[in-house]
Every structure is written in C-alpha cells, then in structure tokens.
Coordinates of N, CA and C in Angstrom, one line a residue:
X130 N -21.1 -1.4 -8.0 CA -21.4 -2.1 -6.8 C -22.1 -1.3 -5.7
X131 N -23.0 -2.0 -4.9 CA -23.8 -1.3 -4.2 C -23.1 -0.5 -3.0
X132 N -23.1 0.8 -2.3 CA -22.6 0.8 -0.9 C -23.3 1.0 0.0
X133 N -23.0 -0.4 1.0 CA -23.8 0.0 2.0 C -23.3 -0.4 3.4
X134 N -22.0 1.1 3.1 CA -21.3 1.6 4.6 C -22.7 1.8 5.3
X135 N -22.0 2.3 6.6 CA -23.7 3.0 7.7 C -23.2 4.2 7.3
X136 N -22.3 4.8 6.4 CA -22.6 6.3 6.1 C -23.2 6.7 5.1
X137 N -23.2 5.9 3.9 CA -24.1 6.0 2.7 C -25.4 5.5 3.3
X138 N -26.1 4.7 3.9 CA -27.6 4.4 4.5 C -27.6 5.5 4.9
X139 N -26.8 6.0 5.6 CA -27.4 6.8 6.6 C -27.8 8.0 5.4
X140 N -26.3 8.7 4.6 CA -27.3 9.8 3.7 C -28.2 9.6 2.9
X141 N -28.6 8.4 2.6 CA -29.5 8.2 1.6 C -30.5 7.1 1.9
X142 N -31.1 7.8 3.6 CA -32.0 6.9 4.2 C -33.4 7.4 4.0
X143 N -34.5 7.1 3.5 CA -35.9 7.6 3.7 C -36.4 8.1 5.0
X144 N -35.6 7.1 6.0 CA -36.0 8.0 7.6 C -35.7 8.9 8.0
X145 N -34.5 9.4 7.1 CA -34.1 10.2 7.8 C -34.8 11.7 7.6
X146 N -34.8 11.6 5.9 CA -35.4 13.0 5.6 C -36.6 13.2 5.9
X147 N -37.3 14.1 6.4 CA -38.6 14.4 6.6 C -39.1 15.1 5.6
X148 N -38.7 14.7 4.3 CA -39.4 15.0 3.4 C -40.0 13.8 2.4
X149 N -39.0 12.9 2.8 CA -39.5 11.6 2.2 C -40.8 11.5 1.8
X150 N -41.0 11.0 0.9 CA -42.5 10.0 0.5 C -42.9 8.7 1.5
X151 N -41.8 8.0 2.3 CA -42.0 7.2 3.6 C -42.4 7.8 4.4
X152 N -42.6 9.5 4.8 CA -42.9 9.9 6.0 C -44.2 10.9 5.3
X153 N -44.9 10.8 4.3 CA -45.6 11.6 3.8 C -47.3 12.0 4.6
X154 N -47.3 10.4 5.3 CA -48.5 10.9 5.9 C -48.3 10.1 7.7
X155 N -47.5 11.9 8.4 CA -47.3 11.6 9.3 C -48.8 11.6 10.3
X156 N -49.2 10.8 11.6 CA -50.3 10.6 12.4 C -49.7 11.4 13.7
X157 N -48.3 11.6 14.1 CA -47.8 12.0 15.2 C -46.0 12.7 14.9
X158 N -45.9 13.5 15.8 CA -44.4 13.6 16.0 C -44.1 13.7 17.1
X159 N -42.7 13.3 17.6 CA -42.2 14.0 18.8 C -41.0 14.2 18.5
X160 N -40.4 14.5 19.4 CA -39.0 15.5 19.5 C -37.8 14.1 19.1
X161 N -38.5 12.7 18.9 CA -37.6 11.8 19.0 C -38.0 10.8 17.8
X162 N -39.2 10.8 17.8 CA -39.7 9.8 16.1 C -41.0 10.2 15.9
X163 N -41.1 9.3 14.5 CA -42.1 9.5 13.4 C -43.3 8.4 13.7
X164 N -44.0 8.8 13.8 CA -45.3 8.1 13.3 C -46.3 8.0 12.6
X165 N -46.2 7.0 12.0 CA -46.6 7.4 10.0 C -47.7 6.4 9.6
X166 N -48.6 6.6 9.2 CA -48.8 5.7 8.1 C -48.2 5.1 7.0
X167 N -48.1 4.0 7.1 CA -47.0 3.4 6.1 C -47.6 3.5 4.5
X168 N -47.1 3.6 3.9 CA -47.0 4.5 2.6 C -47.3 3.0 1.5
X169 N -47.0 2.1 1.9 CA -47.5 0.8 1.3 C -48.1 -0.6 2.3
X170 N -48.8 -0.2 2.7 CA -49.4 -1.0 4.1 C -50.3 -1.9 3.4
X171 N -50.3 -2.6 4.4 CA -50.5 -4.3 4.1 C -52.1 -4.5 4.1
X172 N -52.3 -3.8 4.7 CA -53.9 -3.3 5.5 C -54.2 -2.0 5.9
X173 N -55.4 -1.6 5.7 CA -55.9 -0.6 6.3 C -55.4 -0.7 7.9
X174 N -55.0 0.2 8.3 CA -54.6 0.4 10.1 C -53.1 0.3 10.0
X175 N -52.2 0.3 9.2 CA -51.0 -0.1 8.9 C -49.8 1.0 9.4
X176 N -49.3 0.8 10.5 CA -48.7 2.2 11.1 C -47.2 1.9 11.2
X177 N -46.4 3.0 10.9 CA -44.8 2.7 11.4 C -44.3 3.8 12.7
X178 N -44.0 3.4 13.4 CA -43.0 4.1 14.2 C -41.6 4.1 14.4
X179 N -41.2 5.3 13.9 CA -39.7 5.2 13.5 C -38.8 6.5 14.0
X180 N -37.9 6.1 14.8 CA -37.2 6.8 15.6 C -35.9 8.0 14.5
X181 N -36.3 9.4 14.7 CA -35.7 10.0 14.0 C -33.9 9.8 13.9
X182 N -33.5 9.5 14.7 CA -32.4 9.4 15.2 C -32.0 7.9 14.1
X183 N -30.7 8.0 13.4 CA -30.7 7.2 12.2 C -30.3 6.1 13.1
X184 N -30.9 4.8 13.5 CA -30.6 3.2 14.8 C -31.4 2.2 13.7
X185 N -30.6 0.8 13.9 CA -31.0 0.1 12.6 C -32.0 -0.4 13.1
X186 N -32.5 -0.6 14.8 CA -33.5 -1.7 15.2 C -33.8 -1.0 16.9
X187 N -34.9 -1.9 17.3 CA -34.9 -1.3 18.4 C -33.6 -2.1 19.5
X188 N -32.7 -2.9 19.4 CA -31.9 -3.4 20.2 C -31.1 -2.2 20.3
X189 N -30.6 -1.3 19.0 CA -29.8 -0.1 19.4 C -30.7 0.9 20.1
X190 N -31.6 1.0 20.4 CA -32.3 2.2 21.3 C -31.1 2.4 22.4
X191 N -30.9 3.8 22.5 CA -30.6 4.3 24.0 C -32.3 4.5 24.8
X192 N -31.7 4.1 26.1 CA -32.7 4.4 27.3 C -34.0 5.6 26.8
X193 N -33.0 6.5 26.7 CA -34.3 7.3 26.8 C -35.3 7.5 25.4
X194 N -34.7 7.0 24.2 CA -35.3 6.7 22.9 C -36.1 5.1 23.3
X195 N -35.4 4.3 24.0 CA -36.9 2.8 24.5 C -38.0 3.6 25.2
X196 N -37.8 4.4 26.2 CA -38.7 4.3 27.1 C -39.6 5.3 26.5
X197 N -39.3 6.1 25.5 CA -40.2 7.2 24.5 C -40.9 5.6 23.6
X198 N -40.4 4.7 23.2 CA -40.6 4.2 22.0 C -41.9 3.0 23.0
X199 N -41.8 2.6 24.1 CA -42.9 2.1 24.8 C -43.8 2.6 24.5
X200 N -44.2 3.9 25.1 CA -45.2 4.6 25.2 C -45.9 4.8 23.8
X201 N -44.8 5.1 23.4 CA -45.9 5.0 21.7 C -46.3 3.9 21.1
X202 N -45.5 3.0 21.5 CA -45.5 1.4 21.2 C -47.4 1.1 21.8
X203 N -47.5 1.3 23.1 CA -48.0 0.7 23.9 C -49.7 2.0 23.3
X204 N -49.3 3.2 23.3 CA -50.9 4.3 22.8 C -51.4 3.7 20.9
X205 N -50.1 3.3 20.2 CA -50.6 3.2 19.1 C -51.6 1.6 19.2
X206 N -50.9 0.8 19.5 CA -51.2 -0.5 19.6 C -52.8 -0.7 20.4
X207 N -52.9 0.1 21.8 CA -54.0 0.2 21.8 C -55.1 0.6 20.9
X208 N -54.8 1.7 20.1 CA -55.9 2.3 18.8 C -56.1 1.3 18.0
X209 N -55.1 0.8 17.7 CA -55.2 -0.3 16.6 C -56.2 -1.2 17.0
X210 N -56.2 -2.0 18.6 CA -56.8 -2.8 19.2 C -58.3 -2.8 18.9
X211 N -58.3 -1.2 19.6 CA -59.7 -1.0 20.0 C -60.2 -0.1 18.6
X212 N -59.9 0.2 17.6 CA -60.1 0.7 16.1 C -60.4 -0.9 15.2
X213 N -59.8 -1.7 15.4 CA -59.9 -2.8 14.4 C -60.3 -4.0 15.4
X214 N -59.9 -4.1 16.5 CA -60.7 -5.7 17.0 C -59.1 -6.4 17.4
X215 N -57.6 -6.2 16.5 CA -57.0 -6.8 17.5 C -55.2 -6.1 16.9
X216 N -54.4 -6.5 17.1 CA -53.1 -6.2 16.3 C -52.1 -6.6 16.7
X217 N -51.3 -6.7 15.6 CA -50.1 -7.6 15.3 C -49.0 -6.3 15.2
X218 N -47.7 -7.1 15.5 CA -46.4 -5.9 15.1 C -45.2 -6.9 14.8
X219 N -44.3 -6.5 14.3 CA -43.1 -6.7 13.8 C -42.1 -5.9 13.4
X220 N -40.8 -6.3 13.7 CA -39.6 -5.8 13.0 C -38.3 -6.5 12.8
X221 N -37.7 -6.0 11.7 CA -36.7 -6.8 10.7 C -35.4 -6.1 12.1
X222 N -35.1 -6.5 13.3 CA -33.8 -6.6 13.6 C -32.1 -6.7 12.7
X223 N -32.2 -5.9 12.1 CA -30.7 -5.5 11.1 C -30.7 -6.9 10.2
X224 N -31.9 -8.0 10.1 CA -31.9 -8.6 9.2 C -33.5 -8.6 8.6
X225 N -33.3 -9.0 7.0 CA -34.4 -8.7 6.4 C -34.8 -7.2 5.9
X226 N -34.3 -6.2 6.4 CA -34.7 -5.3 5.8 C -34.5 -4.6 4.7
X227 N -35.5 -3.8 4.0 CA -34.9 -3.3 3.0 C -35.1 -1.6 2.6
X228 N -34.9 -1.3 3.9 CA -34.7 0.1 4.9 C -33.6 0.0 6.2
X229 N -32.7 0.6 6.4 CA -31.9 0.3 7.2 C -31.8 1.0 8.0
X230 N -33.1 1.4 8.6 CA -33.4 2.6 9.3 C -34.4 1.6 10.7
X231 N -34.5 1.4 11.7 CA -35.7 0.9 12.3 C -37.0 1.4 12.2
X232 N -37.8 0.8 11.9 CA -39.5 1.0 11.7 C -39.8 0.2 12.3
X233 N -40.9 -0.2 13.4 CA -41.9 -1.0 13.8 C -43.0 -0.7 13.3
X234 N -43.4 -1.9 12.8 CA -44.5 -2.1 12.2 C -46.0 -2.6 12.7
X235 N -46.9 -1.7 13.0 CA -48.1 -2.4 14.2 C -49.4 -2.3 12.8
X236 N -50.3 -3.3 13.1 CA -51.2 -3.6 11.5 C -52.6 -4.1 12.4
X237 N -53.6 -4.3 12.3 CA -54.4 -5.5 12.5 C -54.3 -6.5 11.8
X238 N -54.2 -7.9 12.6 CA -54.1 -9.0 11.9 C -54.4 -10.1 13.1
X239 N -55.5 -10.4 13.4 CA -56.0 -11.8 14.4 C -55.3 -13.2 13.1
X240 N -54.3 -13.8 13.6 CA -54.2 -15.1 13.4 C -53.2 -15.8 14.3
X241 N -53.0 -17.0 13.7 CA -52.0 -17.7 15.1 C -50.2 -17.3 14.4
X242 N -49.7 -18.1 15.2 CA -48.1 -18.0 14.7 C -47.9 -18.8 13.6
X243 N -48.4 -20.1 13.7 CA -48.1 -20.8 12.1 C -48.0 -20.3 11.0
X244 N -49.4 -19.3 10.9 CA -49.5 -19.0 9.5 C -48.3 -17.6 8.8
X245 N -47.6 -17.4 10.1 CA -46.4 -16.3 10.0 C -45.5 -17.4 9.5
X246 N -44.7 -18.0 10.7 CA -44.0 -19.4 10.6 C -44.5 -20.4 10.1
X247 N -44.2 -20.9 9.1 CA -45.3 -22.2 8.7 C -44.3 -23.7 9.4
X248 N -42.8 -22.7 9.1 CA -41.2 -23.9 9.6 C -41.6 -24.3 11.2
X249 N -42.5 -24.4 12.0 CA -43.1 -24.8 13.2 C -42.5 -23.8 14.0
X250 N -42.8 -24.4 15.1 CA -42.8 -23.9 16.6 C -41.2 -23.6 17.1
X251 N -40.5 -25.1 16.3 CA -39.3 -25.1 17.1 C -38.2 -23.7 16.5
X252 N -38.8 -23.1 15.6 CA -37.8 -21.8 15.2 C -38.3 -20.4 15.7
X253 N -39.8 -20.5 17.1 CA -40.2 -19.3 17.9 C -39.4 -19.8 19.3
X254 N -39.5 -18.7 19.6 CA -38.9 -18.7 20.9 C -39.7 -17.2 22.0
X255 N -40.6 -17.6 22.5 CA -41.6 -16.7 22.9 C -40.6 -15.8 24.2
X256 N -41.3 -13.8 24.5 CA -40.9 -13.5 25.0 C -41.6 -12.7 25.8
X257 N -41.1 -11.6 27.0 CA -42.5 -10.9 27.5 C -42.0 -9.3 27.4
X258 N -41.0 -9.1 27.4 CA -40.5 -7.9 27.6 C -39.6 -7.3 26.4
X259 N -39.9 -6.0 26.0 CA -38.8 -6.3 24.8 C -37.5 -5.4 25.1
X260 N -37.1 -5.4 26.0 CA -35.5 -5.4 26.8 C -34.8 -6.6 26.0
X261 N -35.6 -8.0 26.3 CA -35.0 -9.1 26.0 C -34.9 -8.9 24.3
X262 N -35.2 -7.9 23.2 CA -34.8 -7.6 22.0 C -33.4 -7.3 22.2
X263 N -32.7 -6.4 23.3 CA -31.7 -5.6 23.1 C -30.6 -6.9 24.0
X264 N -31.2 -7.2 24.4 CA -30.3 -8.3 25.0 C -29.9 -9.4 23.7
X265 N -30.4 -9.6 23.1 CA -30.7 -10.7 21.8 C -29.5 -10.2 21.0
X266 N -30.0 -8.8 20.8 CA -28.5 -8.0 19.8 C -27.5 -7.7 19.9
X267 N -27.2 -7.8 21.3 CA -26.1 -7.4 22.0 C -25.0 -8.9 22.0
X268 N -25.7 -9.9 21.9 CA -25.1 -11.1 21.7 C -25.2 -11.6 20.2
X269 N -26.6 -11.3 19.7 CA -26.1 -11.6 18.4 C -26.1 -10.7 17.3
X270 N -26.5 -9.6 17.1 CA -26.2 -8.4 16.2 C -27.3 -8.6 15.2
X271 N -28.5 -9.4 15.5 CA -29.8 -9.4 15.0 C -30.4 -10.4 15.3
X272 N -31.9 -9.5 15.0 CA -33.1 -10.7 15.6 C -33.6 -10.4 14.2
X273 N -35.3 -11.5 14.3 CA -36.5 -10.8 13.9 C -37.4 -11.2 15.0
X274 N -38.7 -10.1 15.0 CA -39.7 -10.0 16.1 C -40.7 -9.8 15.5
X275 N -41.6 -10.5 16.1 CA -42.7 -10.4 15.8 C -44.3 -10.9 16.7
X276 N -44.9 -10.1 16.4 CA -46.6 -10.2 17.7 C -47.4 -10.4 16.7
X277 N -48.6 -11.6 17.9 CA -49.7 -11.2 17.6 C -50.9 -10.8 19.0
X278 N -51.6 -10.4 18.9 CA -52.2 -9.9 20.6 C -50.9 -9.5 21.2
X279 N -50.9 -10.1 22.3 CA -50.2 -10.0 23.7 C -49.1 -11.0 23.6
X280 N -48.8 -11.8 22.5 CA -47.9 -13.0 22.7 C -46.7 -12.0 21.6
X281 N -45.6 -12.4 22.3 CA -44.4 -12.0 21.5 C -43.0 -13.3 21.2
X282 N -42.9 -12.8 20.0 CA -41.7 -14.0 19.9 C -40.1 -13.4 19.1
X283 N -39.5 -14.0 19.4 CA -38.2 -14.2 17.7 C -38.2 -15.2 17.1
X284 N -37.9 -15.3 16.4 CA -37.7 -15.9 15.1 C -36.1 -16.6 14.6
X285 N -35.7 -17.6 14.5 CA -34.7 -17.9 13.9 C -34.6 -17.7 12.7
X286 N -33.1 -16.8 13.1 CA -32.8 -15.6 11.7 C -32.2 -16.3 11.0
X287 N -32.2 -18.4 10.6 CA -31.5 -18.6 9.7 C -32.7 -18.3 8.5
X288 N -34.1 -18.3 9.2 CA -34.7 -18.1 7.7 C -34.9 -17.0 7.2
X289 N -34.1 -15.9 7.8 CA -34.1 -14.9 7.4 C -34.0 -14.5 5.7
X290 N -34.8 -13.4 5.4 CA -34.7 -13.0 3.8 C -35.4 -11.6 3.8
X291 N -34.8 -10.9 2.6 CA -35.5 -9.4 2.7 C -36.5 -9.6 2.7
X292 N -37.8 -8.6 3.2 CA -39.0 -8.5 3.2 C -39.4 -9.3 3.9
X293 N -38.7 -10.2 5.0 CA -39.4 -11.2 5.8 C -40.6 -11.2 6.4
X294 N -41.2 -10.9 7.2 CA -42.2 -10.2 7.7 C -42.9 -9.8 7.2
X295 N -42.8 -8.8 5.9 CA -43.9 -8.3 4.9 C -44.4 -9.2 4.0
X296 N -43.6 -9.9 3.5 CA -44.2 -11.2 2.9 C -45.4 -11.8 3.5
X297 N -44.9 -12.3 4.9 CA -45.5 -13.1 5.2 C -46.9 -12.9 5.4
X298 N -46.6 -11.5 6.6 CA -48.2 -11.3 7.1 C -48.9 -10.6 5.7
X299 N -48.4 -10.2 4.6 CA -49.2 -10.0 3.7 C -49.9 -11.2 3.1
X300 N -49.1 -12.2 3.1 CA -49.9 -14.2 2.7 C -51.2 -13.9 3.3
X301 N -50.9 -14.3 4.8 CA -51.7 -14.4 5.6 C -53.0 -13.0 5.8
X302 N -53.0 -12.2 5.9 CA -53.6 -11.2 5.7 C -54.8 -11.1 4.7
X303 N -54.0 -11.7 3.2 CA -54.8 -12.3 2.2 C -54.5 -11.3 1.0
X304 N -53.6 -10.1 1.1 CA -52.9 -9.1 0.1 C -51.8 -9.1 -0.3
X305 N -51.4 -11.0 -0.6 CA -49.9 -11.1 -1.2 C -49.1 -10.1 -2.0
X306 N -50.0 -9.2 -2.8 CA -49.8 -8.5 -3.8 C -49.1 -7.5 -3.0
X307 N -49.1 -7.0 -2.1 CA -48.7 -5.9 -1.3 C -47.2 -6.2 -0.4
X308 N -46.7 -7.2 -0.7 CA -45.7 -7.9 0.2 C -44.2 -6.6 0.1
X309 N -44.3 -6.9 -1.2 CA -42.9 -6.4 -1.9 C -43.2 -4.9 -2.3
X310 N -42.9 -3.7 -1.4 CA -43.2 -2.3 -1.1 C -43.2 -1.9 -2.9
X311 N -41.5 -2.5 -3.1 CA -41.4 -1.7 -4.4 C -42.0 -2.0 -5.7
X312 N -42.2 -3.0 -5.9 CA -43.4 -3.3 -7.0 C -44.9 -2.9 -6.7
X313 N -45.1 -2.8 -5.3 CA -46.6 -2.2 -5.3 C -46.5 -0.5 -5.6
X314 N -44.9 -0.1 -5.5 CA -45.0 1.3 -5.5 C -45.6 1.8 -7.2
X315 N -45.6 0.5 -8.3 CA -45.3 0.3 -9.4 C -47.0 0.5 -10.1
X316 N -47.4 -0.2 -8.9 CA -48.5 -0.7 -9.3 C -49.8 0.2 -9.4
X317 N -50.7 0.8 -10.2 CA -51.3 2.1 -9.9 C -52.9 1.5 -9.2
X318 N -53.2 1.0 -9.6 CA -54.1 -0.5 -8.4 C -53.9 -0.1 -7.2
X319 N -52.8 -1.3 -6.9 CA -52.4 -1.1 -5.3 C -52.5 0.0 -4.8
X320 N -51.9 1.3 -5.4 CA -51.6 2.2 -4.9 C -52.9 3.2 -4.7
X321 N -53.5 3.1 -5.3 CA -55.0 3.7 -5.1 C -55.3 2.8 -4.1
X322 N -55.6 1.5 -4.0 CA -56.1 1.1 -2.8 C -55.4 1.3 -1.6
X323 N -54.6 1.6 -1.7 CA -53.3 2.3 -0.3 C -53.6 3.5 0.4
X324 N -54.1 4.6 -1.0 CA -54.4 5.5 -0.6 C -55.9 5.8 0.2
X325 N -56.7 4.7 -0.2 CA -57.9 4.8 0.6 C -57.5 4.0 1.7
X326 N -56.8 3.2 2.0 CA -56.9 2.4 3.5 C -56.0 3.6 4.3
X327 N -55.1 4.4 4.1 CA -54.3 5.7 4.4 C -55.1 6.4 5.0
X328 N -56.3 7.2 4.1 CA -57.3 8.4 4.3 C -58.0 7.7 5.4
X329 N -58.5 6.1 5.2 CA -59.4 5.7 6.2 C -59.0 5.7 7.7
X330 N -57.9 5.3 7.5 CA -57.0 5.2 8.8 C -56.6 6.4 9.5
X331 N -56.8 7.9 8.7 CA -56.0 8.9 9.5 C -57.8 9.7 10.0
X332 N -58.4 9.1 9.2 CA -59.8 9.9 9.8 C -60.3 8.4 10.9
X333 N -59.9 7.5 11.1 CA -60.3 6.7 12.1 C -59.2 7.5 13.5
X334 N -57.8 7.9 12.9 CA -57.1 7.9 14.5 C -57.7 9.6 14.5
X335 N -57.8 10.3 14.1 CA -58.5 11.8 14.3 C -59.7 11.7 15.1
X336 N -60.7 10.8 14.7 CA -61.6 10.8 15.4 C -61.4 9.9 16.9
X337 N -60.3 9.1 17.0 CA -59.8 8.1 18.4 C -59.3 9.4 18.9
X338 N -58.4 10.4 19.0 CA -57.8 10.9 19.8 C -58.5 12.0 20.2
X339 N -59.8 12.7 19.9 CA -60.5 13.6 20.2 C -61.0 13.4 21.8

C-alpha cells in the first residue's frame, strides 16, 4: 500500500533534495527556493519555482516565503513575457498533484480560458491578488490556479484529477505527448526534445539578465 503520510512525502520528495533530477537545471537560487527549468516542460520557456521549505501549495506560504515568492513570481513572469511574447502559470493547490511539494508553473502560452476549461465559465471564478489563494485554503484545504496574461482564476476542484493542468495546457499548447511527466520521462524522443527547449531557455534567460 502506498504511504502518503506528510512524513514519507516529505523524505521522499524530489524538492526537497537538491540533488534531484527535478532540480537538475537550476536558472536561480535563493536562501528560500528553487528556480528551475522544469525537467519535462510542456514548452520551451517552461519554469518551476519551488520553495525549498517542504509547503504543499502556495496557500501554506508563511509571509515572508509569499512576499519572496512575489518577487520571483512577478521577475520570472516578466522574462517569460518579454522572452516569448506572453505567459501563462498554474498550480495544483494540494489537488491534482503528482509531487506534493509546491511548484508553480510559468510557460508561454497566449490562449483564452476555454481551451484550459472546456466545462465553461461557470466552474472559473476570476481573481486579482493571490492572497485570495491562501484565503481559498484556509477555508477549503485546496484550490487549482491558474493564468493566462494578467487574468487569474480557480477552478472548481470537483474536476479535479492528477496532472490537471499539465494535461491540459499540454492539449492546448499542441504537445499532448508531454502531459504525463512520467511517461515522457520514458520516452527518448521527448526527452531529447526537452533537452533542447532546456539549453534554449537557459541561454535565452543568461543572455535576459546580463
């Protein structure tokens, strides 16, 4: 049977170790999280920021781990912007994931909300601030989130399912094949094309932050 106390995640979390193959090709560190190229990215520009500190989502951030996690929120998301033309982000709120560690996920991806949600409108519920994430968990002990531009929403977590978000924006994106991390980890294809969108992406942000 599987265990998954929060003390087995926690020893046998990929975020945690900084030696992981999840953190293999870090872009940034600080004294508080990782910022990584994601190791099976959906797209070239495909970034994780993930707070060293073992928190399943950003609703558990303490204060001073949010107001660190803005700032990077807010420098990466620009690169992305002004590197690819526009960008999308998401995260699996203690549902959907299949890491139980928080990662946010920031990607290029210009499209509307439908093609995320196809189940309409009435299961977004648009936001402006993401305070109102930690407010959300605090009453219900999970969301899902997710952007595109400047527009932010949740999601009704009845249709919640692992890989939620990676599925999707992979549909839409147009690299279904890339949805499901661990079958692409499988795949020697994907994975060469991973590694060139990776290389591409760490010599695009090398040459941004000069």
């Amino acid at each position: 049977m599987d265990d998954f106390t929060e003390e087995n995640l926690k020893n046998n979390c990929p975020h945690c170790d900084p030696n992981s193959f999840a953190l293999k090709y870090p872009l940034e560190k600080t004294s508080k999280f990782w910022i990584v190229c994601d190791v099976h990215p959906l797209t070239e520009g495909h970034i994780l920021i993930i707070p060293k500190k073992h928190l399943s989502c950003i609703g558990e951030y303490q204060e001073n781990d949010y107001s660190e996690f803005l700032s990077l929120f807010n420098k990466y998301s620009d690169f992305i912007r002004k590197t690819y033309g526009y960008v999308s982000t998401f995260e699996h709120g203690k549902i959907g994931q299949t890491v139980f560690h928080s990662h946010v996920h920031l990607l290029p991806f210009k499209g509307s909300s439908i093609e995320i949600i196809p189940e309409g409108l009435n299961n977004l519920a648009l936001f402006s601030d993401f305070s109102h994430l930690k407010d959300v968990f605090r009453k219900e002990g999970k969301y899902l989130y997710f952007s595109i531009g400047d527009k932010k929403w949740v999601v009704n977590t009845g249709l919640g399912s692992p890989r939620f978000f990676r599925d999707r924006f992979a549909k839409a994106i147009g690299n279904p094949l890339r949805g499901d991390w661990k079958k692409m980890s499988q795949n020697s294809k994907l994975m060469m094309e991973a590694e060139r969108d990776i290389q591409d992406l760490r010599d695009k942000w090398n040459s941004f932050k000069k």
